[in-house]
XYZ file of C-alpha atoms in Angstrom:
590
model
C -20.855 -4.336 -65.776
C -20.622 -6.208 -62.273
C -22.185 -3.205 -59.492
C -19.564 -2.550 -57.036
C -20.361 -2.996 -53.584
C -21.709 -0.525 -51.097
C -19.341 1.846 -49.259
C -19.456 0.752 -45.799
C -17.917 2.738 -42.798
C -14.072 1.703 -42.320
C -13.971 1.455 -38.439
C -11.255 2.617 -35.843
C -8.196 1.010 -34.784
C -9.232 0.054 -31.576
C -9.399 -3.506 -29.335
C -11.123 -6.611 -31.369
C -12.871 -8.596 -28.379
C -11.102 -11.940 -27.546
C -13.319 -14.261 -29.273
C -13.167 -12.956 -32.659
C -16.363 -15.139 -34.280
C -17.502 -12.550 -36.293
C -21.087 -12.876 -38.108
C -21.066 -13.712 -41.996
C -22.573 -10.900 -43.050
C -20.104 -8.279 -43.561
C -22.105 -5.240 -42.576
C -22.957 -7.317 -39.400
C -19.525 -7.875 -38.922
C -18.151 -4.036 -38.565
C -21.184 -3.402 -36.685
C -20.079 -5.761 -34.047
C -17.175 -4.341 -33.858
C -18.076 -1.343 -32.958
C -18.838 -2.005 -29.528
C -16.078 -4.645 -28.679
C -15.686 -4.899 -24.967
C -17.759 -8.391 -24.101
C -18.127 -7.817 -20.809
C -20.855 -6.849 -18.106
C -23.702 -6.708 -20.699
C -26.949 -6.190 -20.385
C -30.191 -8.042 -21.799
C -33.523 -7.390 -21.545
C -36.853 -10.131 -23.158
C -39.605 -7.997 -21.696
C -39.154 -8.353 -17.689
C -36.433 -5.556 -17.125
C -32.859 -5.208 -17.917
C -30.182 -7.873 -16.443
C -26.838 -7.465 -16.145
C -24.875 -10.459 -17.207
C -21.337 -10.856 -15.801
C -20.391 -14.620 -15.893
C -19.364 -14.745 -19.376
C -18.515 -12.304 -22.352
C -20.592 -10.963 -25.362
C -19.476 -12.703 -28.330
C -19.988 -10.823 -31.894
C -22.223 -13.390 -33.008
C -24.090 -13.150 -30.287
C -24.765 -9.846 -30.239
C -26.448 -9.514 -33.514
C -28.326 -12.865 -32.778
C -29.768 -11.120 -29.682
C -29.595 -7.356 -31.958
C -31.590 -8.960 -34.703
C -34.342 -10.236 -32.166
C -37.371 -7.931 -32.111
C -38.676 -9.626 -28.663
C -34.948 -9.422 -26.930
C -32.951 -5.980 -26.516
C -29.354 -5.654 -25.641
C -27.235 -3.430 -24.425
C -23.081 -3.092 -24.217
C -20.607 -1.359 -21.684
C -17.307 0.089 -22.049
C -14.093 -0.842 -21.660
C -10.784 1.245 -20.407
C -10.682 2.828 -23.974
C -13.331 3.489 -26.417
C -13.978 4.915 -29.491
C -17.148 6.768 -29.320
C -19.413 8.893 -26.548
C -23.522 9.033 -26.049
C -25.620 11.645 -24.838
C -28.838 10.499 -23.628
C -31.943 13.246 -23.827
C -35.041 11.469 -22.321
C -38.439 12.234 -23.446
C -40.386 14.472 -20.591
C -36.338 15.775 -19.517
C -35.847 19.003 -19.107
C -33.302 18.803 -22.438
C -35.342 16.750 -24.691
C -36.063 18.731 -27.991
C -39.668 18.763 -27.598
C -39.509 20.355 -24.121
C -36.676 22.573 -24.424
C -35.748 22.956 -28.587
C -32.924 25.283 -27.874
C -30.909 22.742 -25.325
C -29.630 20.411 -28.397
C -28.436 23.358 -30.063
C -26.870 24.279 -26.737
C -25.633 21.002 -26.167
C -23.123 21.058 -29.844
C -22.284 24.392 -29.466
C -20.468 23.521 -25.935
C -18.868 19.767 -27.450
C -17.504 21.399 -30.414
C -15.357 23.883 -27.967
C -13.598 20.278 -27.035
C -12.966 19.088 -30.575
C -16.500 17.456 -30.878
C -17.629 19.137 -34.422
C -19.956 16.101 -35.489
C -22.385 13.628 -34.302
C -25.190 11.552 -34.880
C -28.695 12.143 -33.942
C -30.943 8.832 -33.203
C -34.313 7.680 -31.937
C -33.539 5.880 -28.942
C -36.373 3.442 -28.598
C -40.687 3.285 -28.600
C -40.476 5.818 -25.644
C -39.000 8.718 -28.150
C -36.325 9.465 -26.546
C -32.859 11.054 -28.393
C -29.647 10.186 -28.430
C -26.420 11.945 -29.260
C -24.128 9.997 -30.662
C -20.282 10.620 -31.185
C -17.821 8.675 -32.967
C -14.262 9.057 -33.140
C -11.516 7.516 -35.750
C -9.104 6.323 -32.615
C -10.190 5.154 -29.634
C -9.347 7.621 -26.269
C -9.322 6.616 -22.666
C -12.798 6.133 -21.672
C -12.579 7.847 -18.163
C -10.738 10.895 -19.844
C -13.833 11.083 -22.240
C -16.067 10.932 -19.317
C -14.693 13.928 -17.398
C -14.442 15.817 -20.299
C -17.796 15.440 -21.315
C -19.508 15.344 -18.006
C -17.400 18.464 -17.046
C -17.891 20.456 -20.499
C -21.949 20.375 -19.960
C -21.468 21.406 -16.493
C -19.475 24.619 -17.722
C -22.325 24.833 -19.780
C -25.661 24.959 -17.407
C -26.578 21.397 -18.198
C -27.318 19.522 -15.166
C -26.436 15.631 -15.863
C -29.034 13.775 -14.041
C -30.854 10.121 -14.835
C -33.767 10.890 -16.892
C -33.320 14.381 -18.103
C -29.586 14.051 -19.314
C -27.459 11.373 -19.175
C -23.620 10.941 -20.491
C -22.146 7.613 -21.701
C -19.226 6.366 -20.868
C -20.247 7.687 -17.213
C -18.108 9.076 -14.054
C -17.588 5.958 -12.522
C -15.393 4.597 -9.096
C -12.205 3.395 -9.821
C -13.441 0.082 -8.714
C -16.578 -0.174 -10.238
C -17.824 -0.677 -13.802
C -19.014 1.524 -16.624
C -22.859 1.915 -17.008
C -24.193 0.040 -20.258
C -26.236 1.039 -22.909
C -28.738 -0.630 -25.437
C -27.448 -0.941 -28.742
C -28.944 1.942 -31.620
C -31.107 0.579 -34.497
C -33.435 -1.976 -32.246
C -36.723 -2.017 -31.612
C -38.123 1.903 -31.999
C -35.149 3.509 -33.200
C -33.575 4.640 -36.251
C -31.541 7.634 -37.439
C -32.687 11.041 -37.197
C -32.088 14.610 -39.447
C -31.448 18.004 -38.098
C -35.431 18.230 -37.850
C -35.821 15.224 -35.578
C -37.419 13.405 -38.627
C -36.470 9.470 -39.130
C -34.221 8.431 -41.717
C -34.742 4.658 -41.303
C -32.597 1.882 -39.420
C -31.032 0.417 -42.398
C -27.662 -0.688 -41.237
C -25.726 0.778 -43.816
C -26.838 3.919 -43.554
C -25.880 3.885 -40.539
C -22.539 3.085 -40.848
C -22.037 5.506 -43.441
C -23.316 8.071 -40.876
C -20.522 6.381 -38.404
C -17.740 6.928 -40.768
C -19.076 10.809 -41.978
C -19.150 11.752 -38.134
C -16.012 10.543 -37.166
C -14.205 12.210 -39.739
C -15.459 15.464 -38.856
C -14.229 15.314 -35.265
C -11.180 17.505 -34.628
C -9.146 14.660 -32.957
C -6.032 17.297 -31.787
C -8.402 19.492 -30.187
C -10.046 16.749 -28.690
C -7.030 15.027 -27.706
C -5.425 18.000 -25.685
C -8.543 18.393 -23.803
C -8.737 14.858 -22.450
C -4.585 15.500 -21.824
C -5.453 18.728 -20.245
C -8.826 18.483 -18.477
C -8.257 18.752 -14.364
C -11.860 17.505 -13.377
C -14.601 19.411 -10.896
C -12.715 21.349 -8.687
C -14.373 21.379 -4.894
C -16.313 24.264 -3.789
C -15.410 26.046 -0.085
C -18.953 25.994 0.942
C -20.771 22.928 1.792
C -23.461 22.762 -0.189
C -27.035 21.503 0.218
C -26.873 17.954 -0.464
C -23.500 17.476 1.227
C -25.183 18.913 4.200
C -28.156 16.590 3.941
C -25.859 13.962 3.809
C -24.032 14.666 6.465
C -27.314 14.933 9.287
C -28.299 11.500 7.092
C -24.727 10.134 8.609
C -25.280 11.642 11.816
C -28.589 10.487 12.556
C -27.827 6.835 11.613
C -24.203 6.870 13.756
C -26.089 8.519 16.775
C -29.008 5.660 16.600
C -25.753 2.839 17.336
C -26.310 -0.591 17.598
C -29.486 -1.594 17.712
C -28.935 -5.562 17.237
C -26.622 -7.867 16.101
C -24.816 -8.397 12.364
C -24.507 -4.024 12.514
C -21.055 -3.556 12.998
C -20.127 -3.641 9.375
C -22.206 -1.046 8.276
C -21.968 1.574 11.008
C -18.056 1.340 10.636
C -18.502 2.117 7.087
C -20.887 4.930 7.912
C -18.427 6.417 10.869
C -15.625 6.357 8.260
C -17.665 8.181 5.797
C -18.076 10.629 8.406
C -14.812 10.819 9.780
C -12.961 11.000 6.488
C -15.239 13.365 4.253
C -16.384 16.091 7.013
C -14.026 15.835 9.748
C -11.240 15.326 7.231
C -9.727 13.006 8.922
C -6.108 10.814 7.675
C -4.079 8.425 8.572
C -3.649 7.148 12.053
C -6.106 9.911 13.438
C -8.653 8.816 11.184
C -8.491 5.319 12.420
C -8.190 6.293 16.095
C -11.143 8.407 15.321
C -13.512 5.286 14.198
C -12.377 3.167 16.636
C -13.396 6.078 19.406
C -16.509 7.355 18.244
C -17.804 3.152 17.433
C -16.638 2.166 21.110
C -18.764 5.756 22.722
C -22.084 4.774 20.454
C -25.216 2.867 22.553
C -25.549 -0.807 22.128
C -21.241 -1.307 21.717
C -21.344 -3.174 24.264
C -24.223 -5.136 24.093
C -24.297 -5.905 20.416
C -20.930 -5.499 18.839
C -19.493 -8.984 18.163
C -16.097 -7.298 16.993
C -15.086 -5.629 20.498
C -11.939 -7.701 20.317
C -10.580 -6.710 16.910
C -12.095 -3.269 16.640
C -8.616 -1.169 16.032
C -8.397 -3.670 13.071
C -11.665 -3.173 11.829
C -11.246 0.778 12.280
C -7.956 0.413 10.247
C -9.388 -1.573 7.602
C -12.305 1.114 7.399
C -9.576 4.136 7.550
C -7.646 2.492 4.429
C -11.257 2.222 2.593
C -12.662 5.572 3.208
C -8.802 7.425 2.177
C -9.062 5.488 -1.138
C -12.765 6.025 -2.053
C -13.501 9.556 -0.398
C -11.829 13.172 -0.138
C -12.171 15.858 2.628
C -15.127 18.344 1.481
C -13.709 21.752 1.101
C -10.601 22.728 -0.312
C -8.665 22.200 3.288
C -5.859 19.348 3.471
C -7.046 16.912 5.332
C -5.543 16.805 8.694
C -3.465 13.272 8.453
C -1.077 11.027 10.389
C 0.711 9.097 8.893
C -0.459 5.620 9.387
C 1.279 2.430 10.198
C 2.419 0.091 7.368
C 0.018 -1.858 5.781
C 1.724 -5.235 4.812
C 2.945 -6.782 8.409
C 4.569 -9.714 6.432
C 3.784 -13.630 6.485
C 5.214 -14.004 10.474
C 3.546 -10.690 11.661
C 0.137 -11.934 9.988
C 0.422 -15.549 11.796
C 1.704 -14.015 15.069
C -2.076 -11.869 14.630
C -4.066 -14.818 13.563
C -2.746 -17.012 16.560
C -3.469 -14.053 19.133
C -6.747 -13.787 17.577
C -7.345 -17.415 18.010
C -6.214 -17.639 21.499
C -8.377 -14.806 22.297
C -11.246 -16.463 20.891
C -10.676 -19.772 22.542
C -9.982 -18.200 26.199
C -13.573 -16.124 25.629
C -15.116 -19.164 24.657
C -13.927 -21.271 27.740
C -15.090 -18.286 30.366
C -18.646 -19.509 28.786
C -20.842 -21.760 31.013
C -20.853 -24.211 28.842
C -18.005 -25.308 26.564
C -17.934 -26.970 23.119
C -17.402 -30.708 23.207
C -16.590 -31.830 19.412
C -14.524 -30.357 16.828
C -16.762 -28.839 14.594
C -18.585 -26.805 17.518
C -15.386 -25.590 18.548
C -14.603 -24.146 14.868
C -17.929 -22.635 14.465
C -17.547 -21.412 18.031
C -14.677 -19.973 17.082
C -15.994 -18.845 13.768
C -18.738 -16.625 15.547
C -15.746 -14.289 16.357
C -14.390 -13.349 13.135
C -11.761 -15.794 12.000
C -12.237 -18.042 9.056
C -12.306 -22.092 9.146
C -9.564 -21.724 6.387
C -7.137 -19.667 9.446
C -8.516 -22.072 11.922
C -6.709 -25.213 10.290
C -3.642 -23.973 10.125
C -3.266 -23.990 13.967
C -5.493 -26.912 15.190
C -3.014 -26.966 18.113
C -4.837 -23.791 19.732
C -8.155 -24.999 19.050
C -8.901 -28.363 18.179
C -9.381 -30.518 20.904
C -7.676 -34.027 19.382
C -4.266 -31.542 18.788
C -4.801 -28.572 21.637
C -2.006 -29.291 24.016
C -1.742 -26.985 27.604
C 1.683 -26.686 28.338
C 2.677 -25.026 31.964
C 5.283 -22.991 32.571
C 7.562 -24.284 34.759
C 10.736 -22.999 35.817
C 13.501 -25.599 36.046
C 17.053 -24.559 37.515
C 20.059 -25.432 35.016
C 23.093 -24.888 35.365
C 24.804 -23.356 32.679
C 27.635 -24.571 31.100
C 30.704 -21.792 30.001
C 31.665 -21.605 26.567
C 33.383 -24.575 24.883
C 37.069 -24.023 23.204
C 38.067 -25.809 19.974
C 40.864 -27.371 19.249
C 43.292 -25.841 17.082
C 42.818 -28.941 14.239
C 40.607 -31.573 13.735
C 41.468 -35.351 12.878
C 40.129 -36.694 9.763
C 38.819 -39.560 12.298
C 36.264 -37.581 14.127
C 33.477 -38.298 11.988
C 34.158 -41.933 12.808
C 34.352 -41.813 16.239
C 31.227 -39.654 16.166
C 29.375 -42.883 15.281
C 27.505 -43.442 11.379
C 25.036 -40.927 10.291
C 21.290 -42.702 9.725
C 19.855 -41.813 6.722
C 21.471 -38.645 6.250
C 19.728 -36.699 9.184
C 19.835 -38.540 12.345
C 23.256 -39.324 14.401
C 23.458 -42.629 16.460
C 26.094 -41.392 19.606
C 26.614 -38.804 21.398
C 22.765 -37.969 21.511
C 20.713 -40.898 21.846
C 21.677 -41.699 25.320
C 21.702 -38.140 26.432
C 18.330 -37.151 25.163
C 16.333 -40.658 25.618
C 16.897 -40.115 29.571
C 14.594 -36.916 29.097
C 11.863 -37.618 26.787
C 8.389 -36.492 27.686
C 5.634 -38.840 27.726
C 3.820 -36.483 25.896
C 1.543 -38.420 23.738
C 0.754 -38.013 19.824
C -0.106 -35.900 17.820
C 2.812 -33.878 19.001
C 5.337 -35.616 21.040
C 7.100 -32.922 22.750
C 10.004 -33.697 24.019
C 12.081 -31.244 26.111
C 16.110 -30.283 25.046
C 18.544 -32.304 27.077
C 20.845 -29.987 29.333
C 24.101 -30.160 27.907
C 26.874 -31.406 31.202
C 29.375 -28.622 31.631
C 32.828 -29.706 30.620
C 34.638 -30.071 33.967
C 37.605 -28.877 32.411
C 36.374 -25.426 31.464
C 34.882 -24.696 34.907
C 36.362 -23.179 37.642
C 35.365 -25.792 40.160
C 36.030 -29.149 38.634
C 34.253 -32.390 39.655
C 34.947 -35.848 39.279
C 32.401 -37.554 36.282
C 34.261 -39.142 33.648
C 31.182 -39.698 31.576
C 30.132 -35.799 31.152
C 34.200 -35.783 30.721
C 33.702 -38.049 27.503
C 30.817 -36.290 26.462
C 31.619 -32.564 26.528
C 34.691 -33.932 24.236
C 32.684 -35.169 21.853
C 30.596 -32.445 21.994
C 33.512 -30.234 21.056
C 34.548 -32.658 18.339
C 30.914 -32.326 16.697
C 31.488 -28.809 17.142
C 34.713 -28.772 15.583
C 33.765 -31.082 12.792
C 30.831 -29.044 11.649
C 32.346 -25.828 11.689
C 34.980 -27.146 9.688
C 38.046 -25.126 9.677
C 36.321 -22.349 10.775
C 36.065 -20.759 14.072
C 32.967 -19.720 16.460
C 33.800 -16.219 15.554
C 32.545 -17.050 11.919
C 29.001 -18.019 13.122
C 28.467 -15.773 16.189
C 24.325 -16.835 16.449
C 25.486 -20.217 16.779
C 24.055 -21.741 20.400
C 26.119 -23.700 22.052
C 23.886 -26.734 22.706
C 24.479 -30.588 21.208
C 20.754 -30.295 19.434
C 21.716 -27.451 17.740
C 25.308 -29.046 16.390
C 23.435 -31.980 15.390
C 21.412 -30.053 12.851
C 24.250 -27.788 12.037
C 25.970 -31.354 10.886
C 23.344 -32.652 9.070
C 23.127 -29.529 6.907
C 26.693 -29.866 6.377
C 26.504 -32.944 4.780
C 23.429 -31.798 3.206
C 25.514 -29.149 1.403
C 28.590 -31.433 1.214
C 26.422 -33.376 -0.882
C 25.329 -30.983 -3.316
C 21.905 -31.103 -2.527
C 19.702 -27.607 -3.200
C 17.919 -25.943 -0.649
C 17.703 -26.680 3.097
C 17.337 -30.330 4.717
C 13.981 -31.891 5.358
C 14.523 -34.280 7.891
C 11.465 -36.546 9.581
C 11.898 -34.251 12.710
C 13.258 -30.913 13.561
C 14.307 -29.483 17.388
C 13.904 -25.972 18.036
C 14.114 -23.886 21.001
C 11.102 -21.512 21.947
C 12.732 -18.814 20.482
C 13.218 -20.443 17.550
C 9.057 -21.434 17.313
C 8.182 -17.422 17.974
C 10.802 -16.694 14.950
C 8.599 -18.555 12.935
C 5.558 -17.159 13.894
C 4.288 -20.305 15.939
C 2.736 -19.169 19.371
C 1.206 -21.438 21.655
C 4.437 -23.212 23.619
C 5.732 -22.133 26.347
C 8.854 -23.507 28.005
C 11.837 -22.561 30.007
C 14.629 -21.356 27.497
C 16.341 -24.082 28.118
C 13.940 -26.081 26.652
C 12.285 -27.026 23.407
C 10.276 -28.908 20.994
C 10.596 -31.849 18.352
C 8.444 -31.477 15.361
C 7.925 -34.486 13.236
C 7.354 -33.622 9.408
C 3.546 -33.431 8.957
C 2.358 -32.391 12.236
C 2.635 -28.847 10.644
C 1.204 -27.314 7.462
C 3.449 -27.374 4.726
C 4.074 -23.821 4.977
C 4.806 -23.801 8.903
C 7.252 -26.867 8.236
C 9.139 -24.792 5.398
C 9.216 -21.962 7.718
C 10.274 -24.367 10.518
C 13.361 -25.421 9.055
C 14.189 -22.239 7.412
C 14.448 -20.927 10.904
C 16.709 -23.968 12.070
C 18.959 -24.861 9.234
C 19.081 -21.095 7.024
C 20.183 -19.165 10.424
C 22.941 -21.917 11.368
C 24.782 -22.117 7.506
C 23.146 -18.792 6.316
C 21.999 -21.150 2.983
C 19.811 -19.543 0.377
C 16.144 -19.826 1.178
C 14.397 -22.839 -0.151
């Protein structure tokens, strides 16, 4: 007769890792897979433990390094797992030959939580023992941790690194599980009930795996991690919390000292603010940005003077997701502005942010003469290259452009009326369109009298005044020309709206410019074309540049700006026409 193969463990349902190269040898194999998650290992080859976190574990690679005796390594966990480790260092206060009634102590308080089994082991050379519990399904790993951590607690056990210490751990939302070397490497092996070794053969072990897990009573276990409501807080402060409050204290009352130390006293007054002073919302951040701006050295040292209710926001928003008022009081709370100003809100702030920067800068004595000192200049305060490029007009010297305010008397022009219909010959009188976006007459002759001499990169070039129809006013004058051209004006008017009326587009401004692109995305639309027109050059009033979030032009509001198509990032030059052509035909946005 053939002998039948040894019983190996039959392991839990629970996550294989992505790469799924499992080692030939079948026992290999299922002990691979009991510790799947492939990330933020650790390794050790004799000169301390690293923590690798640029690529995963794979299987194979784990027993490579497992089966090593001159390399250890060690696994974390993942947002599930299906087992828990106790760690009992040798010399702890728990450790069986210091204290033989704490292991005893230790199963009698897990089994009240469903945890009736578990594995003893030799955790390396140093002696220590570990406490090892399997389970047939895996569980949420942070559930496991608060159950565990809080069930010893109840207990008398104080968790502490090298005395007792619980795997998977109490951990941050944002940070990462603690790892663990791997059982059965150099120095350990299973132990019995006496602390005697069993041997590190592999399938003894996994027989011990599957015996253990078996024995757990999963619906106990189960409604504890449903049920379990954490460490309460305590009313009194106790002694470290008060020791680290005079730590806080006596490093906030110190203040700036030199530069590259706002960063970390911000964090520290926020830590202050929020856990002690219980501190929310907007009277947490008012709070920061008060007690940073009262502290010695603000003024000398603190390179963020400019944007410090930003930086005492950003700080608030931290400390109310990672920390909670001491005590069981509610934390006294405002509540604070929104968080997301949107795309045009966040340009409007970078822009500011640059112009502040640049207008410090020039109140220097001396002033930056080439590009790139200008951006690093600039840099010194704050904002990023990356923002910088995005409006070289406020900063770069080749594309800054100083525009004065001037005010220049119009005169305005009333309301034009439409005609009650309009002949199918208007469009032909109107002159050809040129290349589907620029019109030969009316414009040409009005608005070439008017250009600025403005040179490139950005040829401003400022919005004709449109003549007043004489035959709308109430004191009429004699010039046949701005006769003609108020009437073709109208026509334009008439042609684009279609049969419509004014009262159908009430934002529409009465100006030529403004027809002209009204016409062109007509015919874009006529056309069946998608999405808005994208001609060489758009004309938009200042209001129109501060509705897209582009500061830095001033001009009467009379007057206004031609943009030619790559003078502007892509995403300014979407916005751009968005703003001109979306709010004239109310289109779909591109």
């Amino acid at each position: 007769m053939s002998k039948a193969p040894p019983a190996v463990a039959t392991l839990p349902p629970q996550a294989q890792p992505q790469i799924n190269l499992l080692p030939k040898d079948p026992l290999e194999a299922q002990f691979s897979q009991l510790f799947p998650h492939p990330w933020n290992w650790i390794k050790s080859e004799g000169s301390g433990w690293k923590t690798i976190t640029q690529y995963p574990l794979q299987p194979r690679d784990l027993i490579r390094y497992w089966r090593d005796p001159h390399t250890l390594v060690g696994v974390s966990f993942d947002s599930q797992t299906a087992y828990g480790l106790l760690d009992l260092d040798i010399g702890g206060d728990y450790h069986p030959l210091t204290n033989p009634a704490a292991l005893e102590g230790i199963k009698a308080a897990l089994e009240d939580v469903g945890i009736a089994r578990s594995l003893l082991l030799r955790s390396s050379d140093s002696d220590g023992v570990w406490l090892l519990i399997p389970l047939t399904k895996p569980v949420s790993s942070f559930r496991l941790s608060q159950v565990l951590h809080g069930t010893l607690k109840k207990a008398g056990f104080s968790i502490r690194p090298g005395h007792l210490e619980v795997f998977p751990n109490l951990k941050h939302w944002d940070a990462a599980y603690h790892a663990h070397r791997l059982p059965l490497q150099q120095g350990s092996c299973l132990l019995d009930n006496d602390l005697q070794p069993l041997g590190s053969s592999l399938e003894a072990f996994l027989r011990a795996w599957k015996s253990a897990a078996a024995g757990q009573d999963i619906d106990t276990l189960e409604s504890s991690l449903g049920t379990y409501q954490g460490i309460k807080p305590t009313s009194r402060e106790s002694e470290r919390a008060r020791a680290f409050r005079e730590d806080l204290q006596a490093r906030i009352t110190a203040g700036w000292t030199g530069d590259a130390q706002t960063n970390d006293l911000l964090l520290d007054i926020g830590r202050l603010c929020r856990i002690f002073h219980r501190l929310g919302g907007n009277l947490l951040v008012k709070k920061i940005s008060e007690l940073a701006q009262s502290l010695p050295g603000y003024h000398q040292h603190c390179d963020h003077q400019h944007e410090i209710e930003r930086r005492a926001k950003d700080v608030a928003r931290w400390a109310e997701k990672r920390y909670q008022p001491i005590g069981f009081q509610q934390a006294i709370t405002e509540p604070m502005s929104p968080r997301g100003p949107n795309n045009i809100d966040k340009a409007k702030d970078a822009q500011e942010r640059i112009k502040a920067a640049v207008a410090a800068i020039e109140t220097g004595a001396t002033l930056p003469t080439r590009a790139s000192e200008w951006r690093d200049a600039i840099a010194q305060q704050g904002i990023s290259p990356r923002t910088l490029y995005k409006y070289p007009h406020l900063w770069h010297p080749e594309h800054r452009i100083k525009v004065a305010s001037a005010s220049i008397p119009v005169k305005q022009d009333k309301p034009l009326s439409l005609p009650s219909q309009a002949a199918p010959s208007q469009l032909e009188e109107l002159g050809p369109l040129k290349d589907g976006f620029g019109i030969h007459s009316p414009y040409k002759k009005c608005m070439s009298s008017n250009e600025s001499p403005l040179a490139e990169p950005f040829p401003l070039k400022p919005f004709p005044n449109p003549h007043p129809n004489p035959e709308l006013l109430s004191e009429s004058t004699e010039q046949p020309q701005q006769v003609g051209q108020a009437t073709k004006i109208s026509r334009v008017r008439e042609v684009a709206l279609g049969s419509g009326t004014l009262a159908d587009l009430p934002s529409l401004p009465k100006h030529p410019v403004h027809l002209k692109q009204l016409l062109q995305a007509k015919q874009h639309q006529e056309l069946g074309q998608k999405g808005l027109p994208n001609p060489a050059e758009v004309e938009v009033t200042s209001s129109q540049l501060e509705a897209a979030g582009i500061l830095g032009y001033s001009a009467p509001p009379e007057h206004g700006w031609t943009f030619r198509r790559g003078e502007l990032s892509p995403r300014l030059w979407k916005r751009l026409r968005r703003v001109v052509f979306a709010t004239l035909l109310n289109l779909s946005q591109d």
